[in-house]
mmCIF file of C-alpha atoms and ligand atoms in Angstrom:
data_model
loop_
_atom_site.group_PDB
_atom_site.id
_atom_site.type_symbol
_atom_site.label_atom_id
_atom_site.label_comp_id
_atom_site.label_asym_id
_atom_site.label_seq_id
_atom_site.Cartn_x
_atom_site.Cartn_y
_atom_site.Cartn_z
ATOM 1 C CA UNK V 1 180.578 114.439 63.866
ATOM 2 C CA UNK V 2 179.762 112.532 67.095
ATOM 3 C CA UNK V 3 177.270 114.455 69.163
ATOM 4 C CA UNK V 4 178.355 115.618 72.598
ATOM 5 C CA UNK V 5 175.528 116.129 75.007
ATOM 6 C CA UNK V 6 176.050 117.098 78.664
ATOM 7 C CA UNK V 7 173.425 117.962 81.241
ATOM 8 C CA UNK V 8 174.365 119.968 84.244
ATOM 9 C CA UNK V 9 171.847 118.849 86.837
ATOM 10 C CA UNK V 10 170.995 117.937 90.373
ATOM 11 C CA UNK V 11 169.066 114.679 90.830
ATOM 12 C CA UNK V 12 166.122 115.975 92.886
ATOM 13 C CA UNK V 13 165.383 119.004 90.671
ATOM 14 C CA UNK V 14 161.856 119.046 89.024
ATOM 15 C CA UNK V 15 163.417 121.282 86.288
ATOM 16 C CA UNK V 16 166.305 118.973 85.679
ATOM 17 C CA UNK V 17 164.089 115.922 85.704
ATOM 18 C CA UNK V 18 161.875 117.137 82.823
ATOM 19 C CA UNK V 19 165.000 117.624 80.651
ATOM 20 C CA UNK V 20 166.365 114.126 81.508
ATOM 21 C CA UNK V 21 162.937 112.640 80.641
ATOM 22 C CA UNK V 22 162.855 114.412 77.277
ATOM 23 C CA UNK V 23 166.409 113.244 76.357
ATOM 24 C CA UNK V 24 165.337 109.717 77.340
ATOM 25 C CA UNK V 25 162.114 109.917 75.376
ATOM 26 C CA UNK V 26 164.182 110.786 72.322
ATOM 27 C CA UNK V 27 166.779 108.169 73.095
ATOM 28 C CA UNK V 28 169.597 110.757 73.181
ATOM 29 C CA UNK V 29 172.842 109.567 74.823
ATOM 30 C CA UNK V 30 174.057 112.181 77.234
ATOM 31 C CA UNK V 31 176.443 112.615 80.182
ATOM 32 C CA UNK V 32 174.725 113.859 83.360
ATOM 33 C CA UNK V 33 176.973 115.998 85.547
ATOM 34 C CA UNK V 34 175.769 116.406 89.041
ATOM 35 C CA UNK V 35 176.201 119.936 90.458
ATOM 36 C CA UNK V 36 176.649 120.914 94.060
ATOM 37 C CA UNK V 37 174.538 124.052 94.211
ATOM 38 C CA UNK V 38 176.296 125.206 97.384
ATOM 39 C CA UNK V 39 179.588 125.201 95.506
ATOM 40 C CA UNK V 40 178.722 125.769 91.870
ATOM 41 C CA UNK V 41 181.213 124.483 89.325
ATOM 42 C CA UNK V 42 183.159 126.823 87.018
ATOM 43 C CA UNK V 43 181.378 125.047 84.155
ATOM 44 C CA UNK V 44 177.853 125.940 85.418
ATOM 45 C CA UNK V 45 178.922 129.571 86.196
ATOM 46 C CA UNK V 46 180.386 129.896 82.750
ATOM 47 C CA UNK V 47 177.515 128.140 80.973
ATOM 48 C CA UNK V 48 174.655 129.943 82.710
ATOM 49 C CA UNK V 49 176.270 133.175 83.845
ATOM 50 C CA UNK V 50 172.933 135.087 84.037
ATOM 51 C CA UNK V 51 170.857 132.762 86.317
ATOM 52 C CA UNK V 52 173.620 130.402 87.560
ATOM 53 C CA UNK V 53 170.996 127.661 87.788
ATOM 54 C CA UNK V 54 170.647 124.043 86.719
ATOM 55 C CA UNK V 55 169.601 122.478 84.355
ATOM 56 C CA UNK V 56 171.936 123.529 81.534
ATOM 57 C CA UNK V 57 172.201 121.403 78.449
ATOM 58 C CA UNK V 58 175.550 121.634 76.612
ATOM 59 C CA UNK V 59 175.329 120.403 73.014
ATOM 60 C CA UNK V 60 178.527 120.214 71.153
ATOM 61 C CA UNK V 61 180.023 122.785 73.524
ATOM 62 C CA UNK V 62 177.037 125.217 73.244
ATOM 63 C CA UNK V 63 175.061 125.803 76.474
ATOM 64 C CA UNK V 64 171.256 126.206 76.653
ATOM 65 C CA UNK V 65 169.640 127.375 79.866
ATOM 66 C CA UNK V 66 166.057 127.342 81.215
ATOM 67 C CA UNK V 67 164.359 123.988 81.179
ATOM 68 C CA UNK V 68 161.388 124.956 79.083
ATOM 69 C CA UNK V 69 163.716 126.443 76.460
ATOM 70 C CA UNK V 70 165.880 123.327 76.684
ATOM 71 C CA UNK V 71 162.860 121.170 75.956
ATOM 72 C CA UNK V 72 162.001 123.150 72.922
ATOM 73 C CA UNK V 73 165.634 122.944 71.724
ATOM 74 C CA UNK V 74 165.710 119.258 72.179
ATOM 75 C CA UNK V 75 162.502 118.887 70.212
ATOM 76 C CA UNK V 76 163.797 120.986 67.339
ATOM 77 C CA UNK V 77 167.286 119.401 67.246
ATOM 78 C CA UNK V 78 166.121 115.710 67.468
ATOM 79 C CA UNK V 79 162.747 115.763 65.670
ATOM 80 C CA UNK V 80 161.728 112.170 66.160
ATOM 81 C CA UNK V 81 159.187 111.315 68.968
ATOM 82 C CA UNK V 82 158.025 114.989 69.023
ATOM 83 C CA UNK V 83 157.000 116.548 72.316
ATOM 84 C CA UNK V 84 155.312 119.497 70.728
ATOM 85 C CA UNK V 85 152.360 119.064 68.319
ATOM 86 C CA UNK V 86 152.381 120.442 64.826
ATOM 87 C CA UNK V 87 149.377 122.681 64.899
ATOM 88 C CA UNK V 88 150.125 126.246 66.155
ATOM 89 C CA UNK V 89 147.143 126.409 68.517
ATOM 90 C CA UNK V 90 147.905 123.040 70.149
ATOM 91 C CA UNK V 91 151.554 124.036 70.393
ATOM 92 C CA UNK V 92 150.672 127.344 72.060
ATOM 93 C CA UNK V 93 148.417 125.460 74.460
ATOM 94 C CA UNK V 94 151.189 123.074 75.535
ATOM 95 C CA UNK V 95 153.529 126.040 76.128
ATOM 96 C CA UNK V 96 150.819 127.827 78.031
ATOM 97 C CA UNK V 97 150.282 125.005 80.567
ATOM 98 C CA UNK V 98 154.050 124.417 80.908
ATOM 99 C CA UNK V 99 154.390 128.072 81.777
ATOM 100 C CA UNK V 100 151.356 127.990 84.095
ATOM 101 C CA UNK V 101 153.101 125.236 86.032
ATOM 102 C CA UNK V 102 156.285 127.196 86.419
ATOM 103 C CA UNK V 103 154.684 130.613 87.078
ATOM 104 C CA UNK V 104 151.726 129.601 89.282
ATOM 105 C CA UNK V 105 151.267 125.949 90.233
ATOM 106 C CA UNK V 106 154.698 124.969 91.355
ATOM 107 C CA UNK V 107 155.350 128.228 93.304
ATOM 108 C CA UNK V 108 151.980 127.931 95.091
ATOM 109 C CA UNK V 109 152.559 124.370 96.115
ATOM 110 C CA UNK V 110 156.145 125.130 97.127
ATOM 111 C CA UNK V 111 154.791 127.961 99.389
ATOM 112 C CA UNK V 112 152.522 125.271 101.132
ATOM 113 C CA UNK V 113 155.762 123.446 101.817
ATOM 114 C CA UNK V 114 157.892 126.220 103.208
ATOM 115 C CA UNK V 115 155.449 128.343 105.164
ATOM 116 C CA UNK V 116 153.285 127.949 108.246
ATOM 117 C CA UNK V 117 150.010 129.316 109.701
ATOM 118 C CA UNK V 118 148.071 131.999 107.838
ATOM 119 C CA UNK V 119 150.613 132.065 104.949
ATOM 120 C CA UNK V 120 150.304 128.263 104.457
ATOM 121 C CA UNK V 121 146.503 128.515 104.474
ATOM 122 C CA UNK V 122 146.626 131.123 101.683
ATOM 123 C CA UNK V 123 149.165 129.059 99.734
ATOM 124 C CA UNK V 124 146.879 126.029 100.118
ATOM 125 C CA UNK V 125 143.953 127.968 98.789
ATOM 126 C CA UNK V 126 145.970 129.289 95.817
ATOM 127 C CA UNK V 127 147.295 125.697 95.114
ATOM 128 C CA UNK V 128 143.829 124.184 95.106
ATOM 129 C CA UNK V 129 142.617 126.885 92.754
ATOM 130 C CA UNK V 130 145.498 126.254 90.379
ATOM 131 C CA UNK V 131 144.980 122.455 90.537
ATOM 132 C CA UNK V 132 141.334 123.033 89.550
ATOM 133 C CA UNK V 133 142.486 124.734 86.317
ATOM 134 C CA UNK V 134 144.824 121.731 85.605
ATOM 135 C CA UNK V 135 142.000 119.252 86.306
ATOM 136 C CA UNK V 136 139.740 121.097 83.775
ATOM 137 C CA UNK V 137 142.424 121.021 81.143
ATOM 138 C CA UNK V 138 142.598 117.185 81.369
ATOM 139 C CA UNK V 139 138.907 116.753 80.403
ATOM 140 C CA UNK V 140 138.673 114.107 77.775
ATOM 141 C CA UNK V 141 142.427 113.585 77.556
ATOM 142 C CA UNK V 142 144.841 110.898 78.726
ATOM 143 C CA UNK V 143 147.804 113.252 78.787
ATOM 144 C CA UNK V 144 148.016 117.032 78.469
ATOM 145 C CA UNK V 145 149.621 116.290 75.072
ATOM 146 C CA UNK V 146 146.546 114.243 74.103
ATOM 147 C CA UNK V 147 147.307 110.539 73.661
ATOM 148 C CA UNK V 148 150.976 110.830 74.372
ATOM 149 C CA UNK V 149 153.334 112.658 76.662
ATOM 150 C CA UNK V 150 154.080 116.260 75.542
ATOM 151 C CA UNK V 151 155.790 119.342 76.751
ATOM 152 C CA UNK V 152 153.102 120.190 79.297
ATOM 153 C CA UNK V 153 153.216 116.619 80.737
ATOM 154 C CA UNK V 154 156.932 116.946 81.207
ATOM 155 C CA UNK V 155 156.550 120.222 82.915
ATOM 156 C CA UNK V 156 153.816 118.926 85.249
ATOM 157 C CA UNK V 157 155.739 115.713 85.709
ATOM 158 C CA UNK V 158 157.320 116.719 89.002
ATOM 159 C CA UNK V 159 153.794 116.498 90.491
ATOM 160 C CA UNK V 160 153.642 112.795 89.806
ATOM 161 C CA UNK V 161 156.544 111.865 92.059
ATOM 162 C CA UNK V 162 157.145 114.814 94.368
ATOM 163 C CA UNK V 163 153.555 115.633 95.448
ATOM 164 C CA UNK V 164 153.349 112.448 97.627
ATOM 165 C CA UNK V 165 156.654 113.391 99.258
ATOM 166 C CA UNK V 166 155.525 116.939 99.977
ATOM 167 C CA UNK V 167 152.137 115.630 101.251
ATOM 168 C CA UNK V 168 153.835 113.156 103.543
ATOM 169 C CA UNK V 169 156.169 115.834 105.043
ATOM 170 C CA UNK V 170 153.450 118.450 105.626
ATOM 171 C CA UNK V 171 150.682 116.035 106.564
ATOM 172 C CA UNK V 172 148.479 117.929 104.121
ATOM 173 C CA UNK V 173 146.492 116.473 101.191
ATOM 174 C CA UNK V 174 146.483 118.423 98.010
ATOM 175 C CA UNK V 175 145.761 115.892 95.306
ATOM 176 C CA UNK V 176 142.912 113.400 96.157
ATOM 177 C CA UNK V 177 139.475 112.413 95.077
ATOM 178 C CA UNK V 178 138.705 116.101 94.449
ATOM 179 C CA UNK V 179 140.921 115.775 91.397
ATOM 180 C CA UNK V 180 140.023 112.395 89.686
ATOM 181 C CA UNK V 181 141.469 113.359 86.286
ATOM 182 C CA UNK V 182 144.747 114.586 87.666
ATOM 183 C CA UNK V 183 144.987 111.457 89.889
ATOM 184 C CA UNK V 184 144.460 109.301 86.863
ATOM 185 C CA UNK V 185 147.047 111.276 84.898
ATOM 186 C CA UNK V 186 149.584 110.866 87.755
ATOM 187 C CA UNK V 187 149.007 107.103 87.661
ATOM 188 C CA UNK V 188 149.294 106.956 83.849
ATOM 189 C CA UNK V 189 152.351 109.246 83.717
ATOM 190 C CA UNK V 190 154.208 107.371 86.508
ATOM 191 C CA UNK V 191 153.598 104.085 84.871
ATOM 192 C CA UNK V 192 155.109 105.118 81.567
ATOM 193 C CA UNK V 193 158.357 103.060 81.250
ATOM 194 C CA UNK V 194 160.707 105.879 80.374
ATOM 195 C CA UNK V 195 159.443 108.003 83.233
ATOM 196 C CA UNK V 196 159.368 105.115 85.670
ATOM 197 C CA UNK V 197 162.955 104.140 84.801
ATOM 198 C CA UNK V 198 164.215 107.648 85.196
ATOM 199 C CA UNK V 199 163.220 109.218 88.408
ATOM 200 C CA UNK V 200 164.555 109.125 91.958
ATOM 201 C CA UNK V 201 162.932 106.708 94.371
ATOM 202 C CA UNK V 202 160.255 107.997 96.859
ATOM 203 C CA UNK V 203 162.514 107.165 99.778
ATOM 204 C CA UNK V 204 165.544 109.044 98.380
ATOM 205 C CA UNK V 205 163.353 112.095 97.660
ATOM 206 C CA UNK V 206 161.923 111.885 101.166
ATOM 207 C CA UNK V 207 165.285 112.063 102.759
ATOM 208 C CA UNK V 208 166.319 115.009 100.538
ATOM 209 C CA UNK V 209 163.118 117.018 101.089
ATOM 210 C CA UNK V 210 162.981 116.156 104.801
ATOM 211 C CA UNK V 211 166.265 118.087 105.102
ATOM 212 C CA UNK V 212 164.842 121.009 103.102
ATOM 213 C CA UNK V 213 161.693 120.952 105.252
ATOM 214 C CA UNK V 214 163.648 121.001 108.513
ATOM 215 C CA UNK V 215 165.569 124.038 107.206
ATOM 216 C CA UNK V 216 162.266 125.993 106.704
ATOM 217 C CA UNK V 217 160.681 124.590 109.918
ATOM 218 C CA UNK V 218 163.372 124.434 112.563
ATOM 219 C CA UNK V 219 162.317 122.936 115.859
ATOM 220 C CA UNK V 220 162.103 125.714 118.448
HETATM 221 N N1 LIG K 301 163.400 128.577 85.552
HETATM 222 C C1 LIG K 301 164.498 127.668 85.780
HETATM 223 C C2 LIG K 301 164.473 127.209 87.189
HETATM 224 C C3 LIG K 301 165.697 126.343 87.524
HETATM 225 C C4 LIG K 301 165.916 126.270 89.045
HETATM 226 O O1 LIG K 301 165.232 126.939 89.879
HETATM 227 N N2 LIG K 301 166.977 125.494 89.377
HETATM 228 C C5 LIG K 301 167.403 125.467 90.739
HETATM 229 C C6 LIG K 301 167.494 123.977 91.271
HETATM 230 S S1 LIG K 301 165.860 123.265 91.288
HETATM 231 C C7 LIG K 301 168.795 126.008 90.950
HETATM 232 O O2 LIG K 301 169.691 125.777 90.165
HETATM 233 N N3 LIG K 301 169.072 126.793 92.011
HETATM 234 C C8 LIG K 301 170.367 127.356 92.333
HETATM 235 C C9 LIG K 301 170.242 128.809 92.702
HETATM 236 O O3 LIG K 301 169.150 129.348 92.717
HETATM 237 O O4 LIG K 301 171.281 129.340 93.078
HETATM 238 C C10 LIG K 301 164.328 126.553 84.774
HETATM 239 O O5 LIG K 301 163.222 126.228 84.401
HETATM 240 O O6 LIG K 301 165.393 125.921 84.441
#
């Protein structure tokens, strides 16, 4: 039976991007369906009735939600070019860091982006503390997954293209020479062909996130 793979997505989403990268790394053909989150489609509401969020992968008519769960599903369904290691401890570690990104790192950096004043200072402090943990995890490694891109790399992947946009819009520097290993990882990850070929341009992201920024920081 021919496989039918659809991805409900929005192009600037860090969560959607990681799923698209995983499908590309595995060489899976899929149809990307762009959602308008201000007017969600019946297909999205039907496929992810609990959270009503993208990304949703629909494989042969069956929906899977939550990007980290989708990544695991992809890895178990198409087992070539694995994104999770074999050893249970290493596997757990990849999952730990992917979850750390979603629970701690990404929300702290997002808070820097959407707040001002004292709140922003606190968010900045939390972000730097979180980034230090990430830096330590990269000791002696090229990727979080060792010598190749794995689950945690895909989860942290948004940093590699979005951080420069967020820094430009806020005028704040988060990742610089204080984080040499993370800076090297950003370089290495961004230069990987599959990743490079499959992410939105800096300029396109800038326009999109400028609009988001303006919404949170309207001119008085
Ligand atoms: N934990 C979810 C987060 C997904 C998420 O936040 N998606 C956003 C777009 S980046 C969304 O669909 N937002 C629509 C809404 O909240 O109504 C995942 O990993 O898939």
